[in-house]
Coordinates of C-alpha atoms in Angstrom, one line a residue:
Chain A
X1 CA 11.4 8.9 18.4
X2 CA 8.1 9.8 20.0
X3 CA 5.0 11.0 18.2
X4 CA 3.0 13.2 20.2
X5 CA -0.8 13.2 20.4
X6 CA -1.1 16.3 18.3
X7 CA 1.2 14.8 15.7
X8 CA -0.8 11.6 15.6
X9 CA -4.1 13.5 15.2
X10 CA -2.5 15.1 12.1
X11 CA -1.7 11.7 10.5
X12 CA -5.3 10.6 11.1
X13 CA -6.7 14.0 9.6
X14 CA -4.6 13.2 6.5
X15 CA -5.8 9.5 6.4
X16 CA -9.4 10.3 6.8
X17 CA -9.5 13.2 4.4
X18 CA -7.5 11.5 1.6
X19 CA -9.7 10.9 -1.5
X20 CA -9.4 9.5 -4.9
X21 CA -9.7 12.6 -6.9
X22 CA -11.2 12.8 -10.5
X23 CA -13.1 15.8 -11.0
X24 CA -11.5 18.6 -8.8
X25 CA -7.9 19.1 -10.3
X26 CA -6.7 22.6 -11.0
X27 CA -4.0 23.3 -13.5
X28 CA -1.6 25.0 -11.0
X29 CA 1.9 23.4 -11.3
X30 CA 3.3 21.6 -8.4
X31 CA 6.4 23.2 -7.1
X32 CA 9.6 21.3 -7.3
X33 CA 10.3 21.0 -3.5
X34 CA 6.8 19.7 -2.9
X35 CA 7.3 17.1 -5.7
X36 CA 10.5 16.2 -4.2
X37 CA 9.0 15.7 -0.8
X38 CA 6.1 13.4 -1.9
X39 CA 8.5 11.4 -4.0
X40 CA 10.9 10.9 -1.2
X41 CA 7.9 9.8 1.0
X42 CA 7.3 7.2 -1.5
X43 CA 10.8 6.1 -1.6
X44 CA 10.8 5.6 2.2
X45 CA 8.2 2.9 1.9
X46 CA 8.9 -0.6 3.3
X47 CA 10.1 -2.8 0.7
X48 CA 10.7 -6.6 1.0
X49 CA 14.4 -7.2 1.5
X50 CA 15.1 -3.5 1.2
X51 CA 14.6 -4.2 -2.6
X52 CA 13.2 -0.7 -3.6
X53 CA 11.9 -2.2 -6.7
X54 CA 9.9 1.1 -7.8
X55 CA 10.5 3.5 -10.5
X56 CA 8.3 6.7 -11.0
X57 CA 7.8 8.1 -14.5
X58 CA 6.7 11.7 -14.3
X59 CA 4.5 12.6 -17.2
X60 CA 4.0 16.3 -18.0
X61 CA 3.8 16.2 -21.8
X62 CA 0.3 17.1 -23.0
X63 CA 0.8 14.8 -25.9
X64 CA 1.5 11.7 -23.8
X65 CA -1.4 12.6 -21.6
X66 CA -3.8 12.6 -24.6
X67 CA -2.6 9.2 -25.7
X68 CA -3.2 7.9 -22.1
X69 CA -6.6 9.5 -22.0
X70 CA -7.5 7.8 -25.5
X71 CA -6.2 4.6 -23.9
X72 CA -8.7 5.1 -20.8
X73 CA -11.7 5.9 -23.1
X74 CA -11.3 2.6 -24.9
X75 CA -10.9 0.5 -21.9
X76 CA -13.7 2.4 -20.3
X77 CA -16.0 1.6 -23.1
X78 CA -15.0 -2.1 -23.0
X79 CA -15.7 -2.1 -19.0
X80 CA -19.2 -0.5 -19.2
X81 CA -20.3 -3.6 -21.2
X82 CA -19.4 -5.8 -18.4
X83 CA -22.1 -4.2 -16.0
X84 CA -25.7 -5.2 -15.8
X85 CA -28.0 -2.8 -17.5
X86 CA -28.9 -0.8 -14.2
X87 CA -25.3 -0.4 -13.3
X88 CA -24.2 0.3 -16.8
X89 CA -26.1 3.6 -17.1
X90 CA -24.6 4.8 -13.6
X91 CA -21.2 3.7 -14.6
X92 CA -21.2 5.7 -17.8
X93 CA -22.3 8.8 -16.0
X94 CA -19.3 8.7 -13.5
X95 CA -16.2 10.7 -14.2
X96 CA -13.3 8.3 -13.4
X97 CA -10.2 10.1 -14.2
X98 CA -8.4 13.5 -14.4
X99 CA -5.6 12.5 -16.8
X100 CA -5.5 15.6 -19.0
X101 CA -6.9 18.0 -16.3
X102 CA -4.0 17.3 -13.7
X103 CA -0.6 19.1 -14.2
X104 CA 1.2 15.6 -13.4
X105 CA 0.8 11.9 -14.1
X106 CA 3.1 9.5 -12.2
X107 CA 3.3 5.9 -13.8
X108 CA 4.7 3.7 -10.9
X109 CA 6.2 0.5 -11.9
X110 CA 7.9 -2.6 -10.3
X111 CA 11.5 -4.0 -11.4
X112 CA 10.8 -7.5 -10.3
X113 CA 14.5 -8.6 -10.9
X114 CA 16.2 -5.7 -9.1
X115 CA 19.0 -6.6 -6.8
X116 CA 19.1 -10.3 -8.1
X117 CA 16.8 -13.3 -8.2
X118 CA 16.8 -14.2 -4.3
X119 CA 15.2 -11.4 -2.5
X120 CA 15.0 -11.7 1.5
X121 CA 11.4 -12.0 2.4
X122 CA 10.2 -12.6 -1.2
X123 CA 11.5 -16.5 -1.2
X124 CA 8.1 -17.9 -0.2
X125 CA 5.6 -15.0 -1.3
X126 CA 6.7 -13.8 -4.7
X127 CA 4.2 -11.0 -5.1
X128 CA 6.0 -9.1 -2.0
X129 CA 7.8 -7.0 -4.6
X130 CA 4.6 -5.7 -6.1
X131 CA 3.2 -5.2 -2.5
X132 CA 6.1 -3.0 -1.7
X133 CA 5.5 -0.9 -4.7
X134 CA 1.9 -0.3 -3.5
X135 CA 3.2 0.8 -0.1
X136 CA 5.1 3.3 -1.9
X137 CA 2.0 4.6 -3.6
X138 CA 0.1 4.9 -0.4
X139 CA 2.9 6.9 1.1
X140 CA 2.8 9.0 -1.8
X141 CA -0.8 9.4 -1.6
X142 CA -0.9 10.4 2.0
X143 CA 2.3 12.8 1.6
X144 CA 0.3 14.4 -1.3
X145 CA -2.8 14.8 0.9
X146 CA -0.6 16.4 3.6
X147 CA 0.7 18.8 1.0
X148 CA -3.0 19.4 0.1
X149 CA -2.4 17.7 -3.4
X150 CA -5.0 15.4 -4.7
X151 CA -4.2 12.0 -6.3
X152 CA -6.1 9.9 -8.4
X153 CA -5.5 6.2 -9.3
X154 CA -6.4 5.3 -13.0
X155 CA -6.7 1.7 -13.3
X156 CA -9.0 1.4 -16.3
X157 CA -6.2 1.6 -19.1
X158 CA -4.6 -1.7 -20.6
X159 CA -0.9 -1.9 -19.5
X160 CA 0.1 -2.0 -23.2
X161 CA -0.9 1.9 -23.5
X162 CA 1.6 2.8 -20.7
X163 CA 4.2 0.3 -22.0
X164 CA 4.1 1.8 -25.6
X165 CA 3.7 5.4 -24.8
X166 CA 6.2 5.8 -22.0
X167 CA 8.7 3.1 -23.5
X168 CA 8.5 0.9 -20.4
X169 CA 10.7 -2.3 -21.1
X170 CA 9.0 -5.9 -21.0
X171 CA 10.6 -7.0 -17.8
X172 CA 9.1 -3.9 -15.9
X173 CA 5.6 -4.5 -14.3
X174 CA 3.1 -1.6 -14.4
X175 CA 1.4 -1.1 -10.9
X176 CA -0.3 2.2 -11.2
X177 CA -1.1 5.5 -13.1
X178 CA -1.6 8.4 -10.7
X179 CA -3.0 11.8 -11.7
X180 CA -1.4 14.5 -9.2
X181 CA -2.5 18.1 -8.7
X182 CA -4.0 20.8 -6.6
X183 CA -7.8 20.5 -6.2
X184 CA -10.7 22.9 -6.0
X185 CA -11.8 20.8 -2.8
X186 CA -11.6 17.5 -1.3
X187 CA -15.0 15.7 -1.2
X188 CA -16.1 14.9 2.4
X189 CA -16.9 11.4 1.3
X190 CA -15.5 9.0 -1.3
X191 CA -17.7 9.7 -4.3
X192 CA -18.8 6.0 -4.6
X193 CA -20.2 6.1 -1.2
X194 CA -22.0 9.5 -1.7
X195 CA -23.7 8.4 -4.9
X196 CA -24.6 5.1 -3.4
X197 CA -22.6 2.9 -5.6
X198 CA -21.7 0.8 -2.4
X199 CA -21.9 1.5 1.2
X200 CA -19.2 1.8 3.6
X201 CA -19.0 -1.6 5.5
X202 CA -19.4 -1.5 9.1
X203 CA -15.9 -1.8 10.7
X204 CA -16.9 -4.9 13.1
X205 CA -18.1 -6.9 9.9
X206 CA -14.4 -7.3 8.8
X207 CA -12.8 -7.9 12.2
X208 CA -12.2 -11.5 13.2
X209 CA -10.8 -12.8 16.6
X210 CA -8.1 -15.7 16.3
X211 CA -10.2 -17.6 13.8
X212 CA -12.0 -16.6 10.6
X213 CA -15.7 -16.3 11.5
X214 CA -18.5 -16.3 8.9
X215 CA -20.5 -13.0 9.2
Chain B
X1 CA -10.2 20.8 4.5
X2 CA -6.6 22.4 4.7
X3 CA -3.6 20.6 6.2
X4 CA -1.3 23.1 8.0
X5 CA 2.4 23.1 7.6
X6 CA 2.9 21.5 11.0
X7 CA 0.4 18.8 10.3
X8 CA 2.2 18.1 7.1
X9 CA 5.5 17.9 9.0
X10 CA 3.8 15.2 11.5
X11 CA 3.0 13.2 8.5
X12 CA 6.4 13.2 7.2
X13 CA 7.8 12.4 10.7
X14 CA 5.6 9.4 10.8
X15 CA 6.5 8.4 7.3
X16 CA 10.4 8.7 7.9
X17 CA 10.5 7.0 11.2
X18 CA 8.3 4.1 10.4
X19 CA 10.2 0.8 10.5
X20 CA 9.7 -2.9 10.0
X21 CA 10.1 -4.1 13.5
X22 CA 11.4 -7.5 14.4
X23 CA 13.4 -7.3 17.5
X24 CA 12.3 -4.6 19.7
X25 CA 8.7 -5.6 20.8
X26 CA 7.6 -5.2 24.3
X27 CA 4.7 -7.5 25.6
X28 CA 2.6 -4.4 26.8
X29 CA -1.0 -4.9 25.5
X30 CA -2.4 -2.5 23.2
X31 CA -5.5 -0.6 24.5
X32 CA -8.7 -1.1 22.9
X33 CA -9.2 2.4 21.8
X34 CA -5.7 2.5 20.1
X35 CA -6.4 -0.9 18.3
X36 CA -9.7 0.4 17.0
X37 CA -8.0 3.7 15.7
X38 CA -5.6 1.9 13.5
X39 CA -8.0 -0.6 12.2
X40 CA -10.4 2.4 11.3
X41 CA -7.5 3.9 9.5
X42 CA -6.9 0.7 7.8
X43 CA -10.8 0.4 6.8
X44 CA -10.3 4.3 5.4
X45 CA -7.9 3.2 2.7
X46 CA -8.9 3.8 -1.0
X47 CA -10.4 0.6 -2.5
X48 CA -10.9 -0.2 -6.1
X49 CA -14.7 0.6 -6.8
X50 CA -15.0 1.1 -3.0
X51 CA -14.7 -2.8 -2.8
X52 CA -13.3 -2.8 0.7
X53 CA -12.1 -6.3 0.0
X54 CA -10.2 -6.6 3.4
X55 CA -10.6 -8.8 6.5
X56 CA -8.4 -8.6 9.6
X57 CA -8.1 -11.6 11.9
X58 CA -6.7 -10.4 15.1
X59 CA -4.5 -13.0 16.8
X60 CA -3.8 -13.0 20.4
X61 CA -3.8 -16.6 21.4
X62 CA -0.2 -17.8 22.1
X63 CA -1.1 -21.3 20.9
X64 CA -2.0 -19.9 17.4
X65 CA 1.3 -17.8 17.5
X66 CA 3.4 -20.8 18.2
X67 CA 2.0 -22.7 15.2
X68 CA 2.7 -19.7 13.1
X69 CA 6.1 -19.4 14.5
X70 CA 6.9 -23.0 13.5
X71 CA 5.7 -22.2 10.2
X72 CA 8.1 -19.3 9.9
X73 CA 11.0 -21.5 11.2
X74 CA 10.2 -24.0 8.4
X75 CA 9.9 -21.7 5.6
X76 CA 13.0 -19.7 6.8
X77 CA 15.3 -22.9 6.7
X78 CA 13.9 -23.4 3.1
X79 CA 14.7 -19.9 2.3
X80 CA 18.2 -19.9 3.7
X81 CA 19.2 -22.5 1.1
X82 CA 18.3 -20.2 -2.0
X83 CA 20.9 -17.7 -0.9
X84 CA 24.5 -18.0 -2.1
X85 CA 27.0 -19.1 0.5
X86 CA 28.2 -15.6 1.5
X87 CA 24.6 -14.2 2.0
X88 CA 23.3 -17.6 3.5
X89 CA 25.4 -17.2 6.5
X90 CA 24.4 -13.4 7.1
X91 CA 20.7 -14.4 6.2
X92 CA 20.8 -17.0 8.9
X93 CA 21.9 -14.7 11.8
X94 CA 19.0 -12.2 11.1
X95 CA 16.1 -11.9 13.3
X96 CA 13.3 -11.4 10.9
X97 CA 10.1 -11.8 13.1
X98 CA 8.6 -11.1 16.3
X99 CA 5.6 -13.4 16.1
X100 CA 5.5 -14.6 19.7
X101 CA 7.1 -11.6 21.3
X102 CA 4.5 -9.1 20.0
X103 CA 1.3 -8.9 21.8
X104 CA -1.0 -8.9 18.5
X105 CA -0.6 -10.5 15.2
X106 CA -3.0 -9.3 12.2
X107 CA -3.5 -11.6 9.3
X108 CA -4.9 -9.3 6.6
X109 CA -6.8 -11.0 3.6
X110 CA -8.5 -10.1 0.4
X111 CA -12.0 -11.4 -0.6
X112 CA -11.7 -11.1 -4.3
X113 CA -15.6 -12.0 -4.9
X114 CA -16.7 -9.2 -2.5
X115 CA -19.6 -7.4 -4.0
X116 CA -20.0 -9.4 -7.0
X117 CA -17.8 -10.3 -10.0
X118 CA -17.8 -7.0 -11.7
X119 CA -16.2 -4.4 -9.8
X120 CA -15.7 -0.8 -11.0
X121 CA -11.9 -0.1 -11.7
X122 CA -11.0 -3.8 -11.5
X123 CA -12.4 -4.6 -15.0
X124 CA -9.0 -4.1 -16.8
X125 CA -6.6 -4.8 -14.0
X126 CA -7.8 -7.6 -11.7
X127 CA -5.1 -7.4 -9.3
X128 CA -6.4 -3.9 -8.1
X129 CA -8.2 -5.6 -5.2
X130 CA -5.0 -7.1 -3.8
X131 CA -3.5 -3.6 -4.1
X132 CA -6.4 -2.2 -2.4
X133 CA -5.7 -4.4 0.6
X134 CA -2.0 -3.4 0.7
X135 CA -3.0 0.3 0.8
X136 CA -5.1 -0.7 3.8
X137 CA -1.9 -2.4 5.4
X138 CA 0.3 0.8 4.9
X139 CA -2.4 3.0 6.2
X140 CA -2.6 0.8 9.4
X141 CA 1.4 0.7 9.5
X142 CA 1.5 4.5 9.5
X143 CA -1.4 4.9 12.0
X144 CA 0.4 2.3 14.3
X145 CA 3.6 4.4 14.1
X146 CA 1.7 7.6 14.9
X147 CA 0.5 5.7 18.0
X148 CA 4.2 4.8 18.9
X149 CA 3.4 1.1 17.9
X150 CA 5.8 -1.1 15.9
X151 CA 4.5 -3.4 13.0
X152 CA 6.5 -5.9 11.3
X153 CA 5.2 -7.8 8.3
X154 CA 6.1 -11.5 8.1
X155 CA 6.2 -12.8 4.8
X156 CA 8.3 -16.0 5.3
X157 CA 5.4 -18.5 6.1
X158 CA 3.6 -20.5 3.7
X159 CA 0.0 -19.5 3.1
X160 CA -1.3 -22.7 4.0
X161 CA -0.1 -22.4 7.6
X162 CA -2.4 -19.4 8.1
X163 CA -5.1 -21.0 6.1
X164 CA -5.1 -24.0 8.2
X165 CA -4.5 -22.4 11.5
X166 CA -6.9 -19.6 11.1
X167 CA -9.5 -21.3 9.3
X168 CA -9.4 -18.9 6.4
X169 CA -11.8 -20.3 3.4
X170 CA -10.2 -21.3 0.0
X171 CA -11.7 -18.4 -1.6
X172 CA -10.1 -15.7 0.5
X173 CA -6.5 -14.6 -0.4
X174 CA -3.8 -14.0 2.2
X175 CA -1.9 -10.9 1.9
X176 CA 0.0 -10.4 4.9
X177 CA 0.7 -11.3 8.6
X178 CA 1.6 -8.3 10.7
X179 CA 3.3 -8.4 14.1
X180 CA 2.1 -5.4 16.2
X181 CA 3.2 -4.1 19.6
X182 CA 4.8 -1.3 21.6
X183 CA 8.6 -1.2 21.1
X184 CA 11.8 -0.4 23.2
X185 CA 12.8 2.1 20.4
X186 CA 12.4 2.5 16.6
X187 CA 15.8 1.9 14.7
X188 CA 17.1 5.1 13.2
X189 CA 17.6 3.3 9.9
X190 CA 16.0 0.2 8.4
X191 CA 18.1 -2.8 9.7
X192 CA 19.0 -4.0 6.3
X193 CA 20.4 -0.7 5.4
X194 CA 22.3 -0.4 8.5
X195 CA 23.9 -4.0 8.3
X196 CA 24.9 -3.4 4.5
X197 CA 22.5 -5.9 3.1
X198 CA 21.6 -3.5 0.5
X199 CA 22.3 0.4 0.4
X200 CA 19.4 2.7 -0.1
X201 CA 19.1 3.9 -3.6
X202 CA 19.6 7.5 -4.7
X203 CA 16.1 8.8 -5.3
X204 CA 17.1 10.4 -8.7
X205 CA 18.1 7.1 -10.0
X206 CA 14.4 6.0 -9.7
X207 CA 12.8 8.8 -11.3
X208 CA 12.2 9.2 -15.0
X209 CA 10.8 12.1 -17.1
X210 CA 7.9 11.4 -19.7
X211 CA 9.6 8.3 -21.0
X212 CA 11.6 5.3 -19.2
X213 CA 15.4 5.9 -19.2
X214 CA 17.8 3.5 -18.7
X215 CA 20.2 4.6 -15.7

């Protein structure tokens, strides 16, 4: 099956305009058919040994979102103390999540024992199943962008908050909590680039030829 | 920036026709502009705290590919012994890599100390930097598909083989080795699905609503 130049350009447009959304969520509900399409895209990610180790917990309850938001606030306060004084003030001013503003949260997990103990392709590198789940997340993120939906990955919450609130069994790993919803706009650049938190690296600086080269 | 319905459909076409390629590589070289585009797509993945912790070692040397291939053969033989007798025979017959047939290998790594010890968004979940690298890999994989290039992720090689052969420093984590090249065709279904290694799960079986549900 051939991808045309126009189709290729659409993929790049989607990749380059995808953002980690925190501030721009609108409350508009996500239509069922759109939700099914982005979940189907996630489910068609590559997975090690065709293991498909992912699960998606769709969070729509305001009560549950409030508990997760409180978990964020606690972890965020702990995190602020880790930065040096200069960065700490800037860090505290940043809006880093849209947990209660976005209409949908998706907790993405990894069942590391799915389909038995020996998984083709995971025999030497056990973390491959977690990486498969991240491939599913990136598929979902791009599919969402293609549907003009924003996604924000919230990583500043202790796993125990999700485990307790969502009833996730002990043998299931928590990989991500994603906020999903329509947005007022997509920022032209990543926020952390725009505010000067860190610059975008030159591509050439991360490319090596046949051997690792110190740059 | 709005994505049109046609552009959205192109993204889905790319996501659903992406394959993990092992057997179909052609030796045709990858034009420099195409290679730059897929690496740029990888470099525009989301990264925790805008850390951009990835590096890409482009492997074109036949000598280096041969050493990696030998590493695969050793790890593959070890792996075969882990399967029960029935699966072992099927496993041994599978072609699981295209290391020497593909014109380009890309070793993708993670520099976990890039930009200092405290990374925004990694304070609570330290593995976020590795997950950022996997997002870059999935961006590259989809961009490659959009360029009608196949990609195969080879995970059955010990990290030490890449570290020694490519001169990767001890403080750099090895995440993936990708084989990249034009292909005779993309399979309609994942090979492991086609041969009945495992079935594709029903999407509904991996979706939960507000709470984890045992299915």
